[in-house]
Structures are given as structure tokens and as C-alpha cells.
PDB file of C-alpha atoms in Angstrom:
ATOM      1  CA  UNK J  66     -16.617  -4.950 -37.256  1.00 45.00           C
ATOM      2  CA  UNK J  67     -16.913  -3.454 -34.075  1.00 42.00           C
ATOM      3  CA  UNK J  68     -15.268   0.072 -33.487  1.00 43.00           C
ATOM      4  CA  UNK J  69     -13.545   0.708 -30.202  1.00 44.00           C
ATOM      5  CA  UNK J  70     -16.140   2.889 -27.515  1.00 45.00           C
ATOM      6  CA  UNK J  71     -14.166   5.708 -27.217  1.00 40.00           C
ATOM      7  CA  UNK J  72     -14.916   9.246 -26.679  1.00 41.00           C
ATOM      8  CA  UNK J  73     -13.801  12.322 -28.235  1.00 37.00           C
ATOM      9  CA  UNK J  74     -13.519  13.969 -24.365  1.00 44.00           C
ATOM     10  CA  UNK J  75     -11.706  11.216 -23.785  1.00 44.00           C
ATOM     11  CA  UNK J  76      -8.877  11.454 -26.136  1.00 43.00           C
ATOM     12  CA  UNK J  77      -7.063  14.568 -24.705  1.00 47.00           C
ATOM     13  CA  UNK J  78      -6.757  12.802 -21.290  1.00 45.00           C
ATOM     14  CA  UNK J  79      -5.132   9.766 -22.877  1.00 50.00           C
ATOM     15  CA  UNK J  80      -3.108  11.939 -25.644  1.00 49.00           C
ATOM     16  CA  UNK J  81      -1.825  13.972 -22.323  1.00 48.00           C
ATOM     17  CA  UNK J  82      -0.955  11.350 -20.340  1.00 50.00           C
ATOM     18  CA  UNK J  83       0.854   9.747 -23.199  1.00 51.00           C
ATOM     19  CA  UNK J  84       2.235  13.309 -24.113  1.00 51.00           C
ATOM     20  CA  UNK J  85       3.292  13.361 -20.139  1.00 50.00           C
ATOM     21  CA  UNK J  86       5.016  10.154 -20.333  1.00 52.00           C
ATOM     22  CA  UNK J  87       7.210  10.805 -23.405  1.00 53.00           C
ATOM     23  CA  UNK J  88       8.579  13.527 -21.766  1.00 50.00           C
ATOM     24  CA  UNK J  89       9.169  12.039 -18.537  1.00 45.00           C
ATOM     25  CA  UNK J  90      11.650   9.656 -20.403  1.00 45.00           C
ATOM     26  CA  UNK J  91      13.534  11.950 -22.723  1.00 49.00           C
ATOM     27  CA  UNK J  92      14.037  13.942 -19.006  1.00 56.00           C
ATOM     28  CA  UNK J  93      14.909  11.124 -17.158  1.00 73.00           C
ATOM     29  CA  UNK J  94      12.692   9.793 -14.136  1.00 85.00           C
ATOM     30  CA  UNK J  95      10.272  11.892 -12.496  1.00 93.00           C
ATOM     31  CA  UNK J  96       9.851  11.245  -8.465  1.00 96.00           C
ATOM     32  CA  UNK J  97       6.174  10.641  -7.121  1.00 98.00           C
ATOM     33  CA  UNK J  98       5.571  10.931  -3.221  1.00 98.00           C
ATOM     34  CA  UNK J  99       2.356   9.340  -2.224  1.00 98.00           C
ATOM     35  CA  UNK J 100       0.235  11.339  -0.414  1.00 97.00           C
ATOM     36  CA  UNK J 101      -2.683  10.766   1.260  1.00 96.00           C
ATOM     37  CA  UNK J 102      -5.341  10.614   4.058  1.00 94.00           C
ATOM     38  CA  UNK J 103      -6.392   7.273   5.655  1.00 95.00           C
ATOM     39  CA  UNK J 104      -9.901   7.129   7.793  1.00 91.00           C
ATOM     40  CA  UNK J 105     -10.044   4.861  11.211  1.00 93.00           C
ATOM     41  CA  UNK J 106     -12.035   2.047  10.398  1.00 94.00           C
ATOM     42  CA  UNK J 107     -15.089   1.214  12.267  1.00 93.00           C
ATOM     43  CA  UNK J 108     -14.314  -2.127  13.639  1.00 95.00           C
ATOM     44  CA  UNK J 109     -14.499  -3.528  17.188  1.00 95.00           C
ATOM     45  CA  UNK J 110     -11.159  -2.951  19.673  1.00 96.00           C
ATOM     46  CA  UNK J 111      -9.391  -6.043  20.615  1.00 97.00           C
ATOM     47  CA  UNK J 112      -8.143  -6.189  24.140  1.00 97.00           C
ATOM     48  CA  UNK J 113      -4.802  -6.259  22.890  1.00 98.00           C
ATOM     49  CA  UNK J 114      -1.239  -4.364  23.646  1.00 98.00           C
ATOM     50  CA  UNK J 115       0.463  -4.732  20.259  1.00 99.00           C
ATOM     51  CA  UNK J 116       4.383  -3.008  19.232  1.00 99.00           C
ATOM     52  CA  UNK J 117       4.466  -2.294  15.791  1.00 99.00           C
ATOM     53  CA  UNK J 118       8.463  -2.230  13.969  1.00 98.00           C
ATOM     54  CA  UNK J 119       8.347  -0.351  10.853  1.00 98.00           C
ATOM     55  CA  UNK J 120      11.780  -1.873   9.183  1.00 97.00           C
ATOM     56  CA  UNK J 121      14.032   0.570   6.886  1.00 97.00           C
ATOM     57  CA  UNK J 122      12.866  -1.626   3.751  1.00 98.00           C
ATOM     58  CA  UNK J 123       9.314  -0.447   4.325  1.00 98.00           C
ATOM     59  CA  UNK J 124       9.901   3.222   5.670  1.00 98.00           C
ATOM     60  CA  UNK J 125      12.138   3.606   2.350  1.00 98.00           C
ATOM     61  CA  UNK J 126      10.096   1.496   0.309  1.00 98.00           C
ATOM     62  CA  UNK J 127      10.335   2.645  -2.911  1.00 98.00           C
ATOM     63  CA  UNK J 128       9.009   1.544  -6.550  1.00 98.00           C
ATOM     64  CA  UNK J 129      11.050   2.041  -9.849  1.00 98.00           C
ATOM     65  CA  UNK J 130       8.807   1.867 -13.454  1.00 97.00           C
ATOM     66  CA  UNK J 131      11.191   1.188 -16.208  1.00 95.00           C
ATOM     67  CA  UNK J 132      10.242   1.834 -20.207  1.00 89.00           C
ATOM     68  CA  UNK J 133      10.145  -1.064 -22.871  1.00 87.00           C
ATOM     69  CA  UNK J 134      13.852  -0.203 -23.460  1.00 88.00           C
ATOM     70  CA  UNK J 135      14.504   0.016 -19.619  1.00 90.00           C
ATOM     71  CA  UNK J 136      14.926   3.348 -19.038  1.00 93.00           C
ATOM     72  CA  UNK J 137      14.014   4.552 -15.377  1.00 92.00           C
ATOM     73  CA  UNK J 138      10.954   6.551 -16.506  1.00 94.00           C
ATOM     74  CA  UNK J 139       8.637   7.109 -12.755  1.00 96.00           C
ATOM     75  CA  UNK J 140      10.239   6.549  -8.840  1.00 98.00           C
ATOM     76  CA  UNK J 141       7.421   6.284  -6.687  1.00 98.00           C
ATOM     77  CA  UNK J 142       8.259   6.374  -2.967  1.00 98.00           C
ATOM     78  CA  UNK J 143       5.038   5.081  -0.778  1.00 98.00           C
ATOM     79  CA  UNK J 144       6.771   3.449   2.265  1.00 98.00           C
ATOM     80  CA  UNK J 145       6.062   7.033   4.615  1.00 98.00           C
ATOM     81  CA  UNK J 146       2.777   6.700   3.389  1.00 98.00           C
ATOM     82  CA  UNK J 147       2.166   3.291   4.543  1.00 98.00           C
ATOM     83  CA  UNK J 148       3.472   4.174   8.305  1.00 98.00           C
ATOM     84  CA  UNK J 149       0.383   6.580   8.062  1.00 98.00           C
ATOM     85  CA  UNK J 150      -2.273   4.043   7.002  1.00 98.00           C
ATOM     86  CA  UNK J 151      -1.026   1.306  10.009  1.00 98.00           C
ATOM     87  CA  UNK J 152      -1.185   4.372  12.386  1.00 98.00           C
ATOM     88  CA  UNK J 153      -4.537   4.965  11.591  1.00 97.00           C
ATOM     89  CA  UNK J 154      -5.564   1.697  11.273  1.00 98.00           C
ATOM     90  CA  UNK J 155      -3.601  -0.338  14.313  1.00 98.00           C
ATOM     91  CA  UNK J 156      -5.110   2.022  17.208  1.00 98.00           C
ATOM     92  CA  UNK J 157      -8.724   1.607  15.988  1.00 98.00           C
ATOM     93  CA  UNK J 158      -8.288  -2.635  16.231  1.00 98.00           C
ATOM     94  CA  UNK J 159      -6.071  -2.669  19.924  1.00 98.00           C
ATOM     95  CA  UNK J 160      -6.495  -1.477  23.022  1.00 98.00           C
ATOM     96  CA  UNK J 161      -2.831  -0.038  22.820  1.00 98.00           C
ATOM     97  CA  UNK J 162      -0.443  -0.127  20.432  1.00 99.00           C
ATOM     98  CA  UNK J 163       3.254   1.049  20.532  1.00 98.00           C
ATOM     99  CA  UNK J 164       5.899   1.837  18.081  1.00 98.00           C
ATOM    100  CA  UNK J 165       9.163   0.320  18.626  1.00 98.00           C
ATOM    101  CA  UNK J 166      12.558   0.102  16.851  1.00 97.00           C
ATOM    102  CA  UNK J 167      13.723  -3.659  17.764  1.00 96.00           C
ATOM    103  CA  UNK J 168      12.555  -6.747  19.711  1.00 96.00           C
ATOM    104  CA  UNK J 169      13.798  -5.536  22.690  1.00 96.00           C
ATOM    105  CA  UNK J 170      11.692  -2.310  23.261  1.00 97.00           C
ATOM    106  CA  UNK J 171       8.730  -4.509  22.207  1.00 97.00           C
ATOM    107  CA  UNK J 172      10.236  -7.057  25.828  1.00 96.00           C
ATOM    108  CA  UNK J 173      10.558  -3.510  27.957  1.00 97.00           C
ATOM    109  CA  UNK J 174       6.632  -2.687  26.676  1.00 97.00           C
ATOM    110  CA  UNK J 175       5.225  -5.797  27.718  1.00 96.00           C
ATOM    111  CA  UNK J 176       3.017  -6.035  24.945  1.00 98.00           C
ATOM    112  CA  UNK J 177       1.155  -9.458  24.028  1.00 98.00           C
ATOM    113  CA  UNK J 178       2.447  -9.380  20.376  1.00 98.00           C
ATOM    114  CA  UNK J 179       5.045  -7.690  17.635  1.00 99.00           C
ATOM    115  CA  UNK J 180       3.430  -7.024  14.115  1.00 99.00           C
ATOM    116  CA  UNK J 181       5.723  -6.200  11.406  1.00 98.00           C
ATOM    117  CA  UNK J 182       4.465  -5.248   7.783  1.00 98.00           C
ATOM    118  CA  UNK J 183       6.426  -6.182   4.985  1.00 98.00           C
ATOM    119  CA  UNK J 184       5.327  -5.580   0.962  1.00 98.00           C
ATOM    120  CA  UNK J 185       6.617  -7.710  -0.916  1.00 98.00           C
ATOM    121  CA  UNK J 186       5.636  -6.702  -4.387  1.00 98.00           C
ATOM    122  CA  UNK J 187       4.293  -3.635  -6.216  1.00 98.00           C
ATOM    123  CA  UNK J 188       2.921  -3.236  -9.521  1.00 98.00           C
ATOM    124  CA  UNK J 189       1.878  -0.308 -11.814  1.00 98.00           C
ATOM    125  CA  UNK J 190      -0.182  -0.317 -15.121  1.00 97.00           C
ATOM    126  CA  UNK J 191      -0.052   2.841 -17.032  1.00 96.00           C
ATOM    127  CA  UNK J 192      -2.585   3.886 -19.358  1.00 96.00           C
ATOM    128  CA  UNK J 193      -0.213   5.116 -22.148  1.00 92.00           C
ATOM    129  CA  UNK J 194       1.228   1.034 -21.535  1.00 94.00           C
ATOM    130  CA  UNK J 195      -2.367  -0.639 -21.507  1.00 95.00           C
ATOM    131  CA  UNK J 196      -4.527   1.491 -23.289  1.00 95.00           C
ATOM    132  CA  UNK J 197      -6.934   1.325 -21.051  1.00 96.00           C
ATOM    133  CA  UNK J 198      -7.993   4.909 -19.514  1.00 96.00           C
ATOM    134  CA  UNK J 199      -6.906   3.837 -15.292  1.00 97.00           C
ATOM    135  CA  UNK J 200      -4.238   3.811 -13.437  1.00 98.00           C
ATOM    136  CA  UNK J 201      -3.549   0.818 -11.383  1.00 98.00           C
ATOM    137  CA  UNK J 202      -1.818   0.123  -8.520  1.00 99.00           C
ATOM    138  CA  UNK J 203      -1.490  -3.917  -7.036  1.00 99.00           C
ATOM    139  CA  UNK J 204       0.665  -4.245  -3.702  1.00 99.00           C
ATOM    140  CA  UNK J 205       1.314  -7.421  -2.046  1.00 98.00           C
ATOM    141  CA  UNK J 206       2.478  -7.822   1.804  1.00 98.00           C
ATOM    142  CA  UNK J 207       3.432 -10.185   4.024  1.00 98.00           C
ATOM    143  CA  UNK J 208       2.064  -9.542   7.332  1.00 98.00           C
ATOM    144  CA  UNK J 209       4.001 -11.330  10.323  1.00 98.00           C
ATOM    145  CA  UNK J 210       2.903 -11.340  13.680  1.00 99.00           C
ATOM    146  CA  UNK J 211       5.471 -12.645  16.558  1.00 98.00           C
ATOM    147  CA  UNK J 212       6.050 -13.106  20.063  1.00 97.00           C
ATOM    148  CA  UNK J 213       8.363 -10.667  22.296  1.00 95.00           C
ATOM    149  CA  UNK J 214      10.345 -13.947  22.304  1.00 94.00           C
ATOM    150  CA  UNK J 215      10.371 -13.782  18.434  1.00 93.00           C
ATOM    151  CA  UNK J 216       8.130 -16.894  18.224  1.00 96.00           C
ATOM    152  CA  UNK J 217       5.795 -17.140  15.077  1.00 96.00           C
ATOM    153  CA  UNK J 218       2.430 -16.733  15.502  1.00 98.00           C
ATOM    154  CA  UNK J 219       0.888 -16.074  12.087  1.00 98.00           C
ATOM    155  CA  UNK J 220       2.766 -14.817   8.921  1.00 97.00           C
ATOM    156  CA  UNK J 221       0.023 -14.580   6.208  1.00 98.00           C
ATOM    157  CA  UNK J 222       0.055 -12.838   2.700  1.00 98.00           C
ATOM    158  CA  UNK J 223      -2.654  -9.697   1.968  1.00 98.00           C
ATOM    159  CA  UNK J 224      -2.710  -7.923  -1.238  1.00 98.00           C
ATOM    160  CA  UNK J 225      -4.644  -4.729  -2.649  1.00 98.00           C
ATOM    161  CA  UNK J 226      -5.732  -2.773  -5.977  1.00 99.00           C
ATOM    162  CA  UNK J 227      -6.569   0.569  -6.255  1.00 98.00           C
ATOM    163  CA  UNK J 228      -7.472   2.342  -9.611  1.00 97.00           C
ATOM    164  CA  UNK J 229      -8.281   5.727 -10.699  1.00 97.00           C
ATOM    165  CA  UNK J 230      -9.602   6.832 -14.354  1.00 96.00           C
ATOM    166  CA  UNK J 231      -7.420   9.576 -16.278  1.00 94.00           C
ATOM    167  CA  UNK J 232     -10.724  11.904 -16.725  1.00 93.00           C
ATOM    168  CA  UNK J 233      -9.746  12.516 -13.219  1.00 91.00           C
ATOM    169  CA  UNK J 234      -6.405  13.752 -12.925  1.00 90.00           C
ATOM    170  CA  UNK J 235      -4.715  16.172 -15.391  1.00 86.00           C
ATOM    171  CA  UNK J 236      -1.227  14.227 -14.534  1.00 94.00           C
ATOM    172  CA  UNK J 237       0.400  10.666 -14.497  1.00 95.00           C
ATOM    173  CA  UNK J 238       2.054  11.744 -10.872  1.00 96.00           C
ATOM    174  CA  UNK J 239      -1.697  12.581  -9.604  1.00 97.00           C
ATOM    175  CA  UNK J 240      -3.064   9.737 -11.777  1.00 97.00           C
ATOM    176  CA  UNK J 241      -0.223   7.203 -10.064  1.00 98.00           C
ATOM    177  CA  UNK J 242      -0.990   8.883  -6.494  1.00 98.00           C
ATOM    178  CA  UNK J 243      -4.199   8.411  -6.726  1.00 98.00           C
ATOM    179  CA  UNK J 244      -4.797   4.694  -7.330  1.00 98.00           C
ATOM    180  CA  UNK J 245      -1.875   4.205  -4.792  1.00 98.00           C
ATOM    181  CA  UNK J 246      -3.982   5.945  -2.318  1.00 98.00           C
ATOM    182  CA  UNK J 247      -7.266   3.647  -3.432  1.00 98.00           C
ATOM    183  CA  UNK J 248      -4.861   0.406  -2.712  1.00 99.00           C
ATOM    184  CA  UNK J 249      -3.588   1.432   0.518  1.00 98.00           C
ATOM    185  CA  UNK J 250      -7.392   2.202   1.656  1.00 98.00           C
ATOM    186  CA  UNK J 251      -8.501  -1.434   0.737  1.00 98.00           C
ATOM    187  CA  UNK J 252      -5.616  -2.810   2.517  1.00 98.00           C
ATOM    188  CA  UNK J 253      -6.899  -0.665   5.573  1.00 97.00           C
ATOM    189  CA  UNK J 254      -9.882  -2.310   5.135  1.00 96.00           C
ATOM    190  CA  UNK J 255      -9.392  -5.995   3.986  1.00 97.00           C
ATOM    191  CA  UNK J 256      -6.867  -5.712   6.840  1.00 98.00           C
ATOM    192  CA  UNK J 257      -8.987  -4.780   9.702  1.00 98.00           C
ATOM    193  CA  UNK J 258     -11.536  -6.983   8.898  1.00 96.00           C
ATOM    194  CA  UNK J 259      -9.566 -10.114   8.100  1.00 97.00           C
ATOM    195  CA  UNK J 260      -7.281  -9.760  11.382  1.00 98.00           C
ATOM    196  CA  UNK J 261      -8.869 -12.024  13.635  1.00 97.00           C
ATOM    197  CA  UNK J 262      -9.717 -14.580  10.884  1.00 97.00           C
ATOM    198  CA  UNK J 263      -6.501 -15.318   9.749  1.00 98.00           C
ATOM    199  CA  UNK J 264      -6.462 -19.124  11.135  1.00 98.00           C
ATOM    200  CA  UNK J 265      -3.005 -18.986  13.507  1.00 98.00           C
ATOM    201  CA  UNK J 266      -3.839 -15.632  14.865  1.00 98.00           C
ATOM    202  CA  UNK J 267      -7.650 -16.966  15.738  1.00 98.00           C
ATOM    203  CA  UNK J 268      -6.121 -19.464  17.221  1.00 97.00           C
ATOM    204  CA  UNK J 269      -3.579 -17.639  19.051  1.00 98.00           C
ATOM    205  CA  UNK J 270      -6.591 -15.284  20.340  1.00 97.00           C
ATOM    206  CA  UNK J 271      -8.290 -18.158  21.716  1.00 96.00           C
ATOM    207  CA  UNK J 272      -5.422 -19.421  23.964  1.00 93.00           C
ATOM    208  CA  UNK J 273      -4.863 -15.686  25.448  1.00 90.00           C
TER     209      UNK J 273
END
């Protein structure tokens, strides 16, 4: 039969993390901020004027990871960090782009369209869970794009993955921040390069 490839250097990661988690639940849940830095990506500018409304359930988005018994074990909060990856990423695709609290700023702006990010799930896979030696991190969003009138022009669904290995992080909070951080860079860049290919909004470019 075969034996599992493991490592002996690999054991103490997974025997911490595991170690980590334990304690974590007998404490009650630990808090993880996600931190990060997002590059521009190198795309081509789109003559565009664009308001972006960052709504309370994604500035406060926040992710709760339960045990088996359903015990609040991790809190991850991630919604500040997503305002940073759009305003790295929106300025680098339009020619302007403004931030705006309601439908009405967008109207005093006169800006051709409103984009509003939603996510609409989050998942997290823990090694001391799988028994696998990554983190992962899956996000799904629902990106809508609008009039100032509020009229649709393309809602469309985007999702990302990010994973880290435990050899690289001595923690489950740097472990967990660090595949967050990988996700949130491939939505950067599945987003920026899927933006104008999206059928309704290639259509929607074409009668501007």
C-alpha cells in the first residue's frame, strides 16, 4: 500500500497550525484583518467617467468560520481591504473614476456609469480541517454596473481563489491573510481583463 508523501519538516507546520487552532476554540474566536498591497494592473484606459458606491455590506464585510460543533472559532474582516484593491484597480481601467455615497452624487458627477461590487459568498479551507498543507480562500461577487438613472446595464458573477502553503507562515491568522490576499489579486486581475468582455457591458460600450 501506498504511504502518504509527507515530510518530517513538514509535520511541525501542520502539528502548529492544528496546535493554533485548538486553542483558538477553547479561547473563543480570534479576529483576522486582511491586510495587504494590491499592484495597478497593466491594462489599457477606457475613456470612461465611472462612480464607484462601496455599500455598508461590503465596507463591513465580514466572514465567520465556525468548528464541527459550531463554535465561532476565526472572524475574518476583508471588506476595507477590498475598497483598496477596486481603488487600485478602477483608476488604471477609466479615464476618471469617483467615489460616491448614493445615486444621486453619481447624477451631480455626470459620470457615464455606477459600478457597485457586491460578494456574495466566501469560503475558507483550513489545513487542520482538510489535511491538506494550504490555506484557501474562494470569494464570489456579483458585479453590477448601472445607469445614473439606475438602469441595468450588466450584472455578472466573478469569483476568485487564492492559496498559500503552511511552510510559509508560522500562523493560521498569517496563513488565512495570506491566501485572502492571493484571491483578491486574481480578482484584480480576472477583473480587469474580463471588463469589457462581459457581453451587456460590450455591448453597452459599443452604443456610447
Amino acid at each position: 500500500m501506498n504511504q502518504p508523501n509527507m515530510t518530517i519538516q513538514a509535520l511541525p507546520y501542520r502539528f502548529g497550525a492544528a496546535l493554533l487552532l485548538l486553542l483558538v476554540s477553547a479561547c473563543g474566536a480570534s479576529n483576522v484583518v486582511i491586510e495587504g498591497n494590491f499592484p495597478t494592473p497593466n491594462v489599457n484606459k477606457m475613456p470612461l467617467s465611472v462612480a464607484v458606491i462601496y455599500e455598508d455590506a461590503l465596507r463591513e464585510f465580514a466572514y465567520m468560520e465556525y468548528s464541527e460543533t459550531g463554535r465561532e472559532e476565526i472572524n475574518i474582516e476583508s471588506g476595507q481591504s477590498h475598497i483598496r484593491l477596486f481603488d487600485a484597480v478602477l483608476p488604471a481601467m477609466f479615464d476618471r473614476v469617483v467615489n460616491v455615497d448614493t445615486m444621486e452624487d453619481a447624477v451631480e458627477q455626470k459620470v457615464d456609469a455606477v459600478f457597485a461590487p457586491v460578494i456574495e459568498e466566501f469560503q475558507l479551507a483550513l489545513p487542520a480541517k482538510t489535511k491538506l498543507d494550504v490555506y484557501e480562500v474562494w470569494i464570489k461577487y456579483n458585479m453590477r454596473l448601472v445607469t445614473t438613472e439606475g438602469d441595468y446595464i450588466a450584472d455578472w458573477v466573478l469569483t476568485s481563489y487564492g492559496k498559500t502553503p503552511t511552510a510559509t507562515f508560522r500562523s493560521v491568522q498569517d496563513g488565512i491573510n495570506g491566501a485572502t490576499v492571493v484571491a483578491l489579486r486574481d480578482l484584480a486581475s480576472s477583473f480587469s481583463l474580463s471588463f469589457s468582455q462581459v457581453p451587456e457591458v460590450s455591448e453597452w460600450l459599443r452604443n456610447l
